[in-house]
PDB file of C-alpha atoms in Angstrom:
ATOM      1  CA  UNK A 189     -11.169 -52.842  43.877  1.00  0.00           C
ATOM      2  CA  UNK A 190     -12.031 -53.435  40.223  1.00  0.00           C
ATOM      3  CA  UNK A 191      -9.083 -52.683  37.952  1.00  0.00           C
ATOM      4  CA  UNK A 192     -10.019 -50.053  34.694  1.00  0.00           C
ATOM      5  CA  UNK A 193      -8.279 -50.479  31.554  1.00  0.00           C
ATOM      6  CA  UNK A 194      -7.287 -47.802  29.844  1.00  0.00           C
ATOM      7  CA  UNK A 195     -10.377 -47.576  27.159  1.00  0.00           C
ATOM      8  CA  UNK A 196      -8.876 -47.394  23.239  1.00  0.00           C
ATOM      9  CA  UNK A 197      -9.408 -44.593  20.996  1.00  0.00           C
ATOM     10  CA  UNK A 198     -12.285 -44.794  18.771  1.00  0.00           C
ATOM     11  CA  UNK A 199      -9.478 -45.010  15.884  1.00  0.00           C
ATOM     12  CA  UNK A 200      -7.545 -47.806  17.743  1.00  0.00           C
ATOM     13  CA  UNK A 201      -4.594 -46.158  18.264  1.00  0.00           C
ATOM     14  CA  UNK A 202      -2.852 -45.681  21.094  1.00  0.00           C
ATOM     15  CA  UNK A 203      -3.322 -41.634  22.698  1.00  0.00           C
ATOM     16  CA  UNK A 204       0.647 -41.014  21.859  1.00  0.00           C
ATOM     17  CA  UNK A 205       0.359 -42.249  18.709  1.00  0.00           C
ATOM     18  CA  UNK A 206       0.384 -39.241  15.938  1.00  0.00           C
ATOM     19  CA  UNK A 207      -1.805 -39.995  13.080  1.00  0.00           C
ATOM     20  CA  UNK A 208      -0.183 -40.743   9.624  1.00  0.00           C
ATOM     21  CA  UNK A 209      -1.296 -37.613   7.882  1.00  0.00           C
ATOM     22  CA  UNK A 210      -0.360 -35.266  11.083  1.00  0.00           C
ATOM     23  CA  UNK A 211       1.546 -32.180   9.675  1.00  0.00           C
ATOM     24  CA  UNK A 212       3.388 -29.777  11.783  1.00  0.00           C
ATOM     25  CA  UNK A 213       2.931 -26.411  11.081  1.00  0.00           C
ATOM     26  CA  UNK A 214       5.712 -23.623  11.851  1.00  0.00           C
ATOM     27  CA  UNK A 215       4.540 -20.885  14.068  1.00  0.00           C
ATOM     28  CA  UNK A 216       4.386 -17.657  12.180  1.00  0.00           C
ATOM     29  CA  UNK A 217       7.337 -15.838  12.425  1.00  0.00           C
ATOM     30  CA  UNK A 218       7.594 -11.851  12.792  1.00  0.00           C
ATOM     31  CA  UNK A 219       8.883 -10.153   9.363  1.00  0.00           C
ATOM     32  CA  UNK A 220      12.569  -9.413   9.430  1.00  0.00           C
ATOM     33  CA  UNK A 221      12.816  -5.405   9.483  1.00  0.00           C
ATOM     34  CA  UNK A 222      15.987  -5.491  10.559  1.00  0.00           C
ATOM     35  CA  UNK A 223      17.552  -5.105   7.323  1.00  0.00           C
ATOM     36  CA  UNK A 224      15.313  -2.125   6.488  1.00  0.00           C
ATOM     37  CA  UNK A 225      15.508   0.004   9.249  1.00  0.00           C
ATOM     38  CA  UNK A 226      18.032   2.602  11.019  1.00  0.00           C
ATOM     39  CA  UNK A 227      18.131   3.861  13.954  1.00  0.00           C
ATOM     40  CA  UNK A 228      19.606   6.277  16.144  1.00  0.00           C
ATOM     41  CA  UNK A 229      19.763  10.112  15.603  1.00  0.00           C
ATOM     42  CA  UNK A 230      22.950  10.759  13.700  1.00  0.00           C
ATOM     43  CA  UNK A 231      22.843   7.781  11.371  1.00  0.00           C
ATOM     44  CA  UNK A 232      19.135   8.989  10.447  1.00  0.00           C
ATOM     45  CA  UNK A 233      20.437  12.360   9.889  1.00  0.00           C
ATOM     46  CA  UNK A 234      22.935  11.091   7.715  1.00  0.00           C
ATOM     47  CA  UNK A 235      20.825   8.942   5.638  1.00  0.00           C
ATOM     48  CA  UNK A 236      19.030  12.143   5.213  1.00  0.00           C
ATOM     49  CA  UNK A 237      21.725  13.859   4.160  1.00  0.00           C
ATOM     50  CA  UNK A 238      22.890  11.219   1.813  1.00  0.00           C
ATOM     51  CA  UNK A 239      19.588  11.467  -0.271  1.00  0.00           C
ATOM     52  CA  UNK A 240      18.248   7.662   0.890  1.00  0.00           C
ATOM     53  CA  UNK A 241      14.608   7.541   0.523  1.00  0.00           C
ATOM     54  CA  UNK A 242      13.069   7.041   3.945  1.00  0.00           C
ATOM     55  CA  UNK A 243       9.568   5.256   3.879  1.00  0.00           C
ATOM     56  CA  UNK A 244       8.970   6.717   7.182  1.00  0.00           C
ATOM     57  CA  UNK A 245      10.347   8.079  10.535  1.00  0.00           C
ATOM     58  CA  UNK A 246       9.907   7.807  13.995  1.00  0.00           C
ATOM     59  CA  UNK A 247      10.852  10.094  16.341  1.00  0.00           C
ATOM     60  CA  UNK A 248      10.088  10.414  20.780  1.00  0.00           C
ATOM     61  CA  UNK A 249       7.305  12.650  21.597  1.00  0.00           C
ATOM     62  CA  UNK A 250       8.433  15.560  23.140  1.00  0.00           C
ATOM     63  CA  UNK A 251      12.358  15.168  22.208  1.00  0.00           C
ATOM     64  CA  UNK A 252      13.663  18.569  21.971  1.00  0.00           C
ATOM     65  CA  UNK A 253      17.438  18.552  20.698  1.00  0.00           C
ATOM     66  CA  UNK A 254      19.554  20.055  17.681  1.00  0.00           C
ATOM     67  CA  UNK A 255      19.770  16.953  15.702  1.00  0.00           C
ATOM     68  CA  UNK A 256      16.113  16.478  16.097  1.00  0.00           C
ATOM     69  CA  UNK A 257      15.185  19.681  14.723  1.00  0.00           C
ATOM     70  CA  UNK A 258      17.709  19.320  11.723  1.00  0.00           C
ATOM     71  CA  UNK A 259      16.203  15.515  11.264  1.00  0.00           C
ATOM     72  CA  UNK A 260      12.632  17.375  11.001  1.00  0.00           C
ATOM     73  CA  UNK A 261      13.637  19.446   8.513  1.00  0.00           C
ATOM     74  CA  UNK A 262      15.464  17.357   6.034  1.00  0.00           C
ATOM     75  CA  UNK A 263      12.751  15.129   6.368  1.00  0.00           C
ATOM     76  CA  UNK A 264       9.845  17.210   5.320  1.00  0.00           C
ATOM     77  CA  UNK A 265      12.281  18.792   2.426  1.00  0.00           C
ATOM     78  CA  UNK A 266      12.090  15.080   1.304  1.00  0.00           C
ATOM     79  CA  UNK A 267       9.008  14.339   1.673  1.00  0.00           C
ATOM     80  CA  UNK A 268       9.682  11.835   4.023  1.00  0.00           C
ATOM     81  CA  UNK A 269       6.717  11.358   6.756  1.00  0.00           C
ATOM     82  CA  UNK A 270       7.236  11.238  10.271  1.00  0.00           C
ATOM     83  CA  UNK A 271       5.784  10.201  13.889  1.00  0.00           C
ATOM     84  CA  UNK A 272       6.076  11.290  17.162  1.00  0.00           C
ATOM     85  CA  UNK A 273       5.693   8.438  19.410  1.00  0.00           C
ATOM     86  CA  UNK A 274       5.864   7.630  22.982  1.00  0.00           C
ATOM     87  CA  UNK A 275       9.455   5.366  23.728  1.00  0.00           C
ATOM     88  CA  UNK A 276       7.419   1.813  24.155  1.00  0.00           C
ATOM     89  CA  UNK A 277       6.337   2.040  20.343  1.00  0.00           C
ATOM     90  CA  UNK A 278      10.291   2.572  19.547  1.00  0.00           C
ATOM     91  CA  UNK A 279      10.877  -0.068  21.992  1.00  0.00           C
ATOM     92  CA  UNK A 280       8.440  -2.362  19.988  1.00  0.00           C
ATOM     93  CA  UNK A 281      10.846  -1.627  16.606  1.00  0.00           C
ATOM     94  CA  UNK A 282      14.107  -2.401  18.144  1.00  0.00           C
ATOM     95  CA  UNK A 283      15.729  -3.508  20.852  1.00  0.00           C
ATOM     96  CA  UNK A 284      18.825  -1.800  20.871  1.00  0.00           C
ATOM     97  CA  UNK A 285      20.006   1.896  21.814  1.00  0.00           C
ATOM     98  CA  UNK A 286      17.066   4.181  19.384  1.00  0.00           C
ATOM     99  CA  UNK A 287      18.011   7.020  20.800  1.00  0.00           C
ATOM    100  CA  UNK A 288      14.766   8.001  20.396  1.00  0.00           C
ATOM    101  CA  UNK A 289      14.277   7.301  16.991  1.00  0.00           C
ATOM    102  CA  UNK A 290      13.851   4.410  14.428  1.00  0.00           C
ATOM    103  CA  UNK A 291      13.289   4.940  10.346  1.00  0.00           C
ATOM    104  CA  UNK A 292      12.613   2.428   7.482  1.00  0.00           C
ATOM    105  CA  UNK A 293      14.454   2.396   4.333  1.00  0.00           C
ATOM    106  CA  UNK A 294      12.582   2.454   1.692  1.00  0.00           C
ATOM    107  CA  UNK A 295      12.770  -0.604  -0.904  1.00  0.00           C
ATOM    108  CA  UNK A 296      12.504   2.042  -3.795  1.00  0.00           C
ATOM    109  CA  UNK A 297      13.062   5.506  -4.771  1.00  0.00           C
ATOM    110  CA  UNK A 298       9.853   7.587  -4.869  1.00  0.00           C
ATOM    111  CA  UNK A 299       9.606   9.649  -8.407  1.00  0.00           C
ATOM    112  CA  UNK A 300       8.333  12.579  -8.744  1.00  0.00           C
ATOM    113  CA  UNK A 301       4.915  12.912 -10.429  1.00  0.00           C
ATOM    114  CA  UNK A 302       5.971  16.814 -11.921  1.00  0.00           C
ATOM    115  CA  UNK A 303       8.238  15.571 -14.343  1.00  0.00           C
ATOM    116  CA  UNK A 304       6.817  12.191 -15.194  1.00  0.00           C
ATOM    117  CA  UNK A 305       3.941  13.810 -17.212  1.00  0.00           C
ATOM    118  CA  UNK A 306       5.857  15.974 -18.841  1.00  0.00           C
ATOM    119  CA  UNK A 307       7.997  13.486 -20.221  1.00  0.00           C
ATOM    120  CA  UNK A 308       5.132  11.137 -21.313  1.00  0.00           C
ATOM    121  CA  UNK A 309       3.122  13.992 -23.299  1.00  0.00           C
ATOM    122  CA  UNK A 310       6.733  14.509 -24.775  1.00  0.00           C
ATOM    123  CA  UNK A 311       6.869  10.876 -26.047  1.00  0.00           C
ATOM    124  CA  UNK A 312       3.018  11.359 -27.532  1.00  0.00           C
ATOM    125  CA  UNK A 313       1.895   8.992 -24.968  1.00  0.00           C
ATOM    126  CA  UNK A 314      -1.805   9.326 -23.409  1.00  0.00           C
ATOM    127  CA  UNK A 315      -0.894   9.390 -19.440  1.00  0.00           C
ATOM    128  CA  UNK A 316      -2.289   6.502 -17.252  1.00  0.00           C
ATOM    129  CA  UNK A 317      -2.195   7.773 -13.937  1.00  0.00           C
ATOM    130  CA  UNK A 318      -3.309   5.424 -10.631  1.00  0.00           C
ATOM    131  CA  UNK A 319      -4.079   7.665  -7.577  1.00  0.00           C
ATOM    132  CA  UNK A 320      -4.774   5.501  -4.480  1.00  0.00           C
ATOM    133  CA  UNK A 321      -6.349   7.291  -1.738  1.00  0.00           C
ATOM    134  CA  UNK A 322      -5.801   5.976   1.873  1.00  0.00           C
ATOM    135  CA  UNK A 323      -5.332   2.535   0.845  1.00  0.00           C
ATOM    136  CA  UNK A 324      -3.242   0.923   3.903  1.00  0.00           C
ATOM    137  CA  UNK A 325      -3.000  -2.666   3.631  1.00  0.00           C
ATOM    138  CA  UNK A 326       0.195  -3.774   2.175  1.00  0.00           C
ATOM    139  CA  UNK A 327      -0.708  -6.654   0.213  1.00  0.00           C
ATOM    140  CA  UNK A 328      -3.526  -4.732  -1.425  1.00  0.00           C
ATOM    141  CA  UNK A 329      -1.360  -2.166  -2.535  1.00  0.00           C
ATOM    142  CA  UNK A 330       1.220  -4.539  -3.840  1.00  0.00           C
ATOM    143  CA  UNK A 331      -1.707  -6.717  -5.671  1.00  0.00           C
ATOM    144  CA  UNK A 332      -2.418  -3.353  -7.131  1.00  0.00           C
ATOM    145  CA  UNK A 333       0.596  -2.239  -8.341  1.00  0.00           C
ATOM    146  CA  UNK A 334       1.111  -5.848  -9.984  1.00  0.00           C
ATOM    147  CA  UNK A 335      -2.418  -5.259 -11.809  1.00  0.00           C
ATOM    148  CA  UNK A 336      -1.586  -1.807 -12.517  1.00  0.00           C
ATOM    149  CA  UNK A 337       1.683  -2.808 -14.397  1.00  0.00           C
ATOM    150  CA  UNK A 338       0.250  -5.398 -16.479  1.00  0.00           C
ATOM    151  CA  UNK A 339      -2.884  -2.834 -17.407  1.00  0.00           C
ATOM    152  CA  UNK A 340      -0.274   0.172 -18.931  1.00  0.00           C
ATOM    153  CA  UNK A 341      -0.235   2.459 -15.679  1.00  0.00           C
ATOM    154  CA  UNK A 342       2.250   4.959 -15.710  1.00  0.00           C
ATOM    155  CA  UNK A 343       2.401   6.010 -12.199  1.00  0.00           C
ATOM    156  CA  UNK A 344       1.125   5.316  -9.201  1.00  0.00           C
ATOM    157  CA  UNK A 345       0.122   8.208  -6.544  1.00  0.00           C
ATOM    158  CA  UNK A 346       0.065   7.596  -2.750  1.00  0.00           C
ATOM    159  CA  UNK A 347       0.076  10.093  -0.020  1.00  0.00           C
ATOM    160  CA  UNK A 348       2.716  10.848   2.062  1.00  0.00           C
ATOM    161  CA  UNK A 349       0.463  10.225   5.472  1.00  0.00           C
ATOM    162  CA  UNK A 350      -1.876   7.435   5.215  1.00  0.00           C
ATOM    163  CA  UNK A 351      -0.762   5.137   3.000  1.00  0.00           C
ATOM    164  CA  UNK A 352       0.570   1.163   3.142  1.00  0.00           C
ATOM    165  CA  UNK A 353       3.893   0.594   4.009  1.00  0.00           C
ATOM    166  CA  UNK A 354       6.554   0.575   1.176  1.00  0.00           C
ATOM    167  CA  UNK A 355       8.487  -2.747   2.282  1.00  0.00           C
ATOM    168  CA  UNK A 356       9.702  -6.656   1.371  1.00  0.00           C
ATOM    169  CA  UNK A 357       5.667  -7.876   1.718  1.00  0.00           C
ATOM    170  CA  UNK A 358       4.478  -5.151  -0.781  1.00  0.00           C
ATOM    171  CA  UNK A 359       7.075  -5.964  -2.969  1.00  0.00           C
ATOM    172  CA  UNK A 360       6.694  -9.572  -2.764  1.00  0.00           C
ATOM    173  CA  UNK A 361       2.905  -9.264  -3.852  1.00  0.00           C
ATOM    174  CA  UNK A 362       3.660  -7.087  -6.360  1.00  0.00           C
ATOM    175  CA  UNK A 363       5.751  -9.948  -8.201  1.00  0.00           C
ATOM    176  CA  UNK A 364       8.312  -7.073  -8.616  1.00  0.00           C
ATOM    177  CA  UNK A 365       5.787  -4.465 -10.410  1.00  0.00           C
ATOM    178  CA  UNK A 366       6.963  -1.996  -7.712  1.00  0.00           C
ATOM    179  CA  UNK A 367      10.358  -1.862  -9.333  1.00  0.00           C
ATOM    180  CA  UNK A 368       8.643  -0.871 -12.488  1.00  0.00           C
ATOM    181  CA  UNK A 369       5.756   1.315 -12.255  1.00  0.00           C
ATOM    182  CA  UNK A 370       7.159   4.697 -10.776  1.00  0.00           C
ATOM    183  CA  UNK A 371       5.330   5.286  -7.185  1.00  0.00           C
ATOM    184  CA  UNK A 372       5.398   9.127  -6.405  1.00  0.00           C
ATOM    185  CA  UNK A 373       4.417  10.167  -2.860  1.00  0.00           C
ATOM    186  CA  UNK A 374       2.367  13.099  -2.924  1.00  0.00           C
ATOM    187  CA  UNK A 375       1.599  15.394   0.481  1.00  0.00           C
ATOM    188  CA  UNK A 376      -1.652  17.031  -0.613  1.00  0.00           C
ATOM    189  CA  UNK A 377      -3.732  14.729  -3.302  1.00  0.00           C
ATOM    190  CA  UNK A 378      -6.187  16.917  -3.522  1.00  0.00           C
ATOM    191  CA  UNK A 379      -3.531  19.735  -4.666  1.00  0.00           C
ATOM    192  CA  UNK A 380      -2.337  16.753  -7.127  1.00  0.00           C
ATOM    193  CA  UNK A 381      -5.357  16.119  -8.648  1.00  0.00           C
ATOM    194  CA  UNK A 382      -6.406  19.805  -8.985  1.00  0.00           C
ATOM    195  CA  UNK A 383      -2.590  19.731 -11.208  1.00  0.00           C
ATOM    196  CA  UNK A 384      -3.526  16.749 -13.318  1.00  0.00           C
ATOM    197  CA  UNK A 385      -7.080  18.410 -14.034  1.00  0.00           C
ATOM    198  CA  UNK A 386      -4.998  21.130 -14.983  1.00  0.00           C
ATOM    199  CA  UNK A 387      -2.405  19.242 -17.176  1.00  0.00           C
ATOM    200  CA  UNK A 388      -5.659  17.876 -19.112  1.00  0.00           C
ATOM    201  CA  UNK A 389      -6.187  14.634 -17.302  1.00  0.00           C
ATOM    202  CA  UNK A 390      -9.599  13.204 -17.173  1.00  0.00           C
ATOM    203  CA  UNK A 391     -10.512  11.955 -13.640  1.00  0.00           C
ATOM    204  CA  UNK A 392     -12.629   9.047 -12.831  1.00  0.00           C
ATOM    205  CA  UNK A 393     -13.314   7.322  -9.624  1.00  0.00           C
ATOM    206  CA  UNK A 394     -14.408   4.067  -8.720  1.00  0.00           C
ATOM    207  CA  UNK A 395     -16.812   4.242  -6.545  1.00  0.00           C
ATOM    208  CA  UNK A 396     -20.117   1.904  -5.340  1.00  0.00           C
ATOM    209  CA  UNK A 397     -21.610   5.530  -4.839  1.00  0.00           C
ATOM    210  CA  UNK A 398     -20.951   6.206  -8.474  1.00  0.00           C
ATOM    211  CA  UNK A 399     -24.106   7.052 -10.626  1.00  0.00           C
ATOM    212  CA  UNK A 400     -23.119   5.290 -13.544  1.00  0.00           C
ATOM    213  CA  UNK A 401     -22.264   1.280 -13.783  1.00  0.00           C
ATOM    214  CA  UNK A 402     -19.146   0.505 -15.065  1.00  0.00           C
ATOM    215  CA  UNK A 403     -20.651  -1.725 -18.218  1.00  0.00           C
ATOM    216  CA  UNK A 404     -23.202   0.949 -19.143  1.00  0.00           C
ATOM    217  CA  UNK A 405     -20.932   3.909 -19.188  1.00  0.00           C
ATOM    218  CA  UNK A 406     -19.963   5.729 -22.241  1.00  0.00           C
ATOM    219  CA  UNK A 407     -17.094   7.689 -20.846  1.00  0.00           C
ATOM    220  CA  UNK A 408     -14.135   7.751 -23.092  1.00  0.00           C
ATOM    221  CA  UNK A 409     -10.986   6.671 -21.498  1.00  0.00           C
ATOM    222  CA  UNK A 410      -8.376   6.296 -24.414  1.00  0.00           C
ATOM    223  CA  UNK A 411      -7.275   9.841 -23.475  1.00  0.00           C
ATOM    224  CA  UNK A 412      -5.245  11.126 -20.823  1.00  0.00           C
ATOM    225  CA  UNK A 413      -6.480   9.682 -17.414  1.00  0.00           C
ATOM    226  CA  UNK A 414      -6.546   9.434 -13.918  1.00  0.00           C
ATOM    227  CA  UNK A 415      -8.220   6.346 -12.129  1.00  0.00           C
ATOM    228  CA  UNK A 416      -8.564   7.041  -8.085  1.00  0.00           C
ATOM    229  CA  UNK A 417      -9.437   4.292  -6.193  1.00  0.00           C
ATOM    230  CA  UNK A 418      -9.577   4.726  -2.330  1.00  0.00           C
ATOM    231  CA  UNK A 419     -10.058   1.987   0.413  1.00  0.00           C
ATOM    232  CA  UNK A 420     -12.436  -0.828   1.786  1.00  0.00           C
ATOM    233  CA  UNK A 421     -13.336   1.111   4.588  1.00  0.00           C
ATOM    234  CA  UNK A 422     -14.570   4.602   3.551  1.00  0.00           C
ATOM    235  CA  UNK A 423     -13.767   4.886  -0.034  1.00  0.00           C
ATOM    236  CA  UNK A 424     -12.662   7.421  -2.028  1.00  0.00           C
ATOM    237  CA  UNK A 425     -12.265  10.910   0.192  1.00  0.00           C
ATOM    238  CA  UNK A 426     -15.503  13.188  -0.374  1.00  0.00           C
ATOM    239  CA  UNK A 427     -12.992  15.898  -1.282  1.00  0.00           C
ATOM    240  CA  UNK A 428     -11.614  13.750  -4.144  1.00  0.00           C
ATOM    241  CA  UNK A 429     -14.588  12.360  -5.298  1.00  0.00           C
ATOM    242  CA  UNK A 430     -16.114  16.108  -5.757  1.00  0.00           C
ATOM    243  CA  UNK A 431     -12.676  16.756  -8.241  1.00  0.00           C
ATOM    244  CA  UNK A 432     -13.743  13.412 -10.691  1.00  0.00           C
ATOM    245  CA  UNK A 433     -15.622  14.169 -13.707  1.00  0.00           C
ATOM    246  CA  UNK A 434     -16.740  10.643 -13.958  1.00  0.00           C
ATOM    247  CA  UNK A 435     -18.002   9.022 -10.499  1.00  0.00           C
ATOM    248  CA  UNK A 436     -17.917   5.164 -11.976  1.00  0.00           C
ATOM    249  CA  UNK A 437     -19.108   1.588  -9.931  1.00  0.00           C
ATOM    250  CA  UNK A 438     -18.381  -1.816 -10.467  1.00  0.00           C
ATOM    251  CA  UNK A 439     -22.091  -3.815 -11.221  1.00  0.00           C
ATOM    252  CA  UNK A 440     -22.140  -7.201  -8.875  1.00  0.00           C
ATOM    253  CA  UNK A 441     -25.148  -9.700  -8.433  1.00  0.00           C
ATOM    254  CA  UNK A 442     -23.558 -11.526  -5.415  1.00  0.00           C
ATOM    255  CA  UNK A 443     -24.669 -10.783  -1.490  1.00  0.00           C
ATOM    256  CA  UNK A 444     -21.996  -9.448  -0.886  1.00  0.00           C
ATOM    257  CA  UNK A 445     -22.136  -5.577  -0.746  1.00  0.00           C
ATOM    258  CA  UNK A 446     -18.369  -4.497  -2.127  1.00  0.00           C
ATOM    259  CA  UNK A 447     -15.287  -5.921  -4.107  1.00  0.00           C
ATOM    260  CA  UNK A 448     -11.551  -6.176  -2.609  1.00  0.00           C
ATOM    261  CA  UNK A 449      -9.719  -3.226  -4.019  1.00  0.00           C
ATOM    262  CA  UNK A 450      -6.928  -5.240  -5.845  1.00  0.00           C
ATOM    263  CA  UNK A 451      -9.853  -6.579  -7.589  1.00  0.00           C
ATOM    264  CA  UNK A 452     -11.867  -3.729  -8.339  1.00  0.00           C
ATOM    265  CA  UNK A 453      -9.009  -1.963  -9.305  1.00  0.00           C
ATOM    266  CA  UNK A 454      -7.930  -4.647 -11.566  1.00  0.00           C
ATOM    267  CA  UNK A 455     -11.512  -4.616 -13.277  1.00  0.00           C
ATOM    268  CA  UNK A 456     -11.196  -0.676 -13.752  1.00  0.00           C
ATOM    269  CA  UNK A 457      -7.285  -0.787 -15.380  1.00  0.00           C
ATOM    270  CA  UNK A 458      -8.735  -3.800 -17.422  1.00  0.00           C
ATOM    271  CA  UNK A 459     -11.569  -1.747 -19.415  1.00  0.00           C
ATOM    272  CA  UNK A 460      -9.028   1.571 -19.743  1.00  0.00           C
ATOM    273  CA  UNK A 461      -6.983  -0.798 -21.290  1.00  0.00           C
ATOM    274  CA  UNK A 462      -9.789  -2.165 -23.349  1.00  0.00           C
ATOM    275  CA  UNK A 463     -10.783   0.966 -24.907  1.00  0.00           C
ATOM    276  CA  UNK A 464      -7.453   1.683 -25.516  1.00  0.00           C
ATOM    277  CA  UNK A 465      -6.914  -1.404 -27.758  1.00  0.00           C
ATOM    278  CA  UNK A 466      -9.973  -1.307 -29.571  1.00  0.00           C
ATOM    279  CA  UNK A 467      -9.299   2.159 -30.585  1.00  0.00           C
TER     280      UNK A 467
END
């Protein structure tokens, strides 16, 4: 019986042989929420009680108890959002004894939007305000808060439901912007911008439905302000977009039919702030 080498590699090296310039890539490794998060009913309750600022709470479908009820209430009196979910989704948080619920500490303290304005009308400052509608990716929202920071925003409004997670990867992207630019969480924005309207805010949207291009515009934004951008998927809300008194897009000459919204946001903040120093 004829006797078959083993044929060489093309290359010449041996099949165990790694090549030189072989690198070994880490797997990618969950995020660490363990220092972030609480559970268990009482020490939730506490937290609550102790005025920490919960990004968000999760609590069993269907749990029907004293400290649950008392958990719900504190945590709409703050604001705080929460979600009934079946026990494999608490499962999926943690590992250890939930009893039947699981929250996130927030990384910041939310501000609250009522008696930032006043105070910046009091210091003869023209109000910058960012209102991000339904904007859910986290590293968007921190890209955007770093833009908005270096562009003169003085507060950023997200809604209670519906908006990105307030945690280590946000803050990361932000380079630390979300330690600077207050970030007030706001249950109705539609309510909110009906107040700023009120409070004798300008509103403009950014919007590829918008009839006017950005470059042709002759809107005057040096005054007070408030820039809504809303996400990659469906935009700004109808309902919002029906409250702006400027509906503004972005011009673009590429295929490609829409900008990221760090970027477009970032374009938006850059000719407010243009105005502002040419004036």
């Amino acid at each position: 019986m004829e006797n078959r080498q083993e044929r060489p590699r093309p290359s010449g090296r041996p099949l165990n042989e790694r090549r030189p310039d072989y690198k070994k890539y880490p797997p990618r490794q969950a995020p660490d929420r363990s220092i972030e998060m609480v559970f268990g009913l009482r020490p939730i309750m506490e937290a609550l009680q102790a005025g920490k600022t919960l990004e968000k709470i999760y609590l069993l479908k269907g749990a029907k108890n004293t400290i649950v009820s008392d958990i719900s209430a504190l945590a709409r009196a703050a604001g705080t959002p929460i979600s009934l979910v079946p026990n494999e989704k608490l499962d999926n948080l943690t590992r250890k004894n939930h009893q039947g619920a699981v929250a996130f500490l927030s990384p910041i303290d939310y501000a609250p939007l009522d008696n930032i304005l006043p105070t910046l009308f009091e210091q003869g400052k023209s109000p910058l305000i960012l209102v991000l509608d339904r904007i859910t990716d986290v590293r968007n929202f921190g890209a955007i808060a770093r833009s908005a920071e270096c562009l003169g925003v003085d507060a950023i409004v997200v809604p209670t439901h519906g908006a990105a997670q307030m945690n280590g990867d946000a803050l990361k992207t932000s380079a630390g912007a979300l330690t600077r630019v207050p970030v007030c969480r706001e249950s109705n924005l539609h309510a909110t911008l009906r107040r700023l309207k009120d409070s004798g805010l300008q509103v403009v949207a950014c919007t590829e439905k918008g009839n006017e291009t950005l470059e042709k515009a002759t809107i005057d934004m040096t005054g007070p302000l408030v820039v809504v951008m809303g996400s990659e998927e469906d935009g700004i809300s109808p309902e919002l977009q029906d409250l702006a008194d400027a509906r503004l897009r972005i011009p673009m000459i590429g295929q490609i039919g829409s900008l990221n919204v760090s970027v477009a946001s970032g374009i938006l903040l850059y000719e407010v702030l243009r105005q502002r120093l040419v004036n």
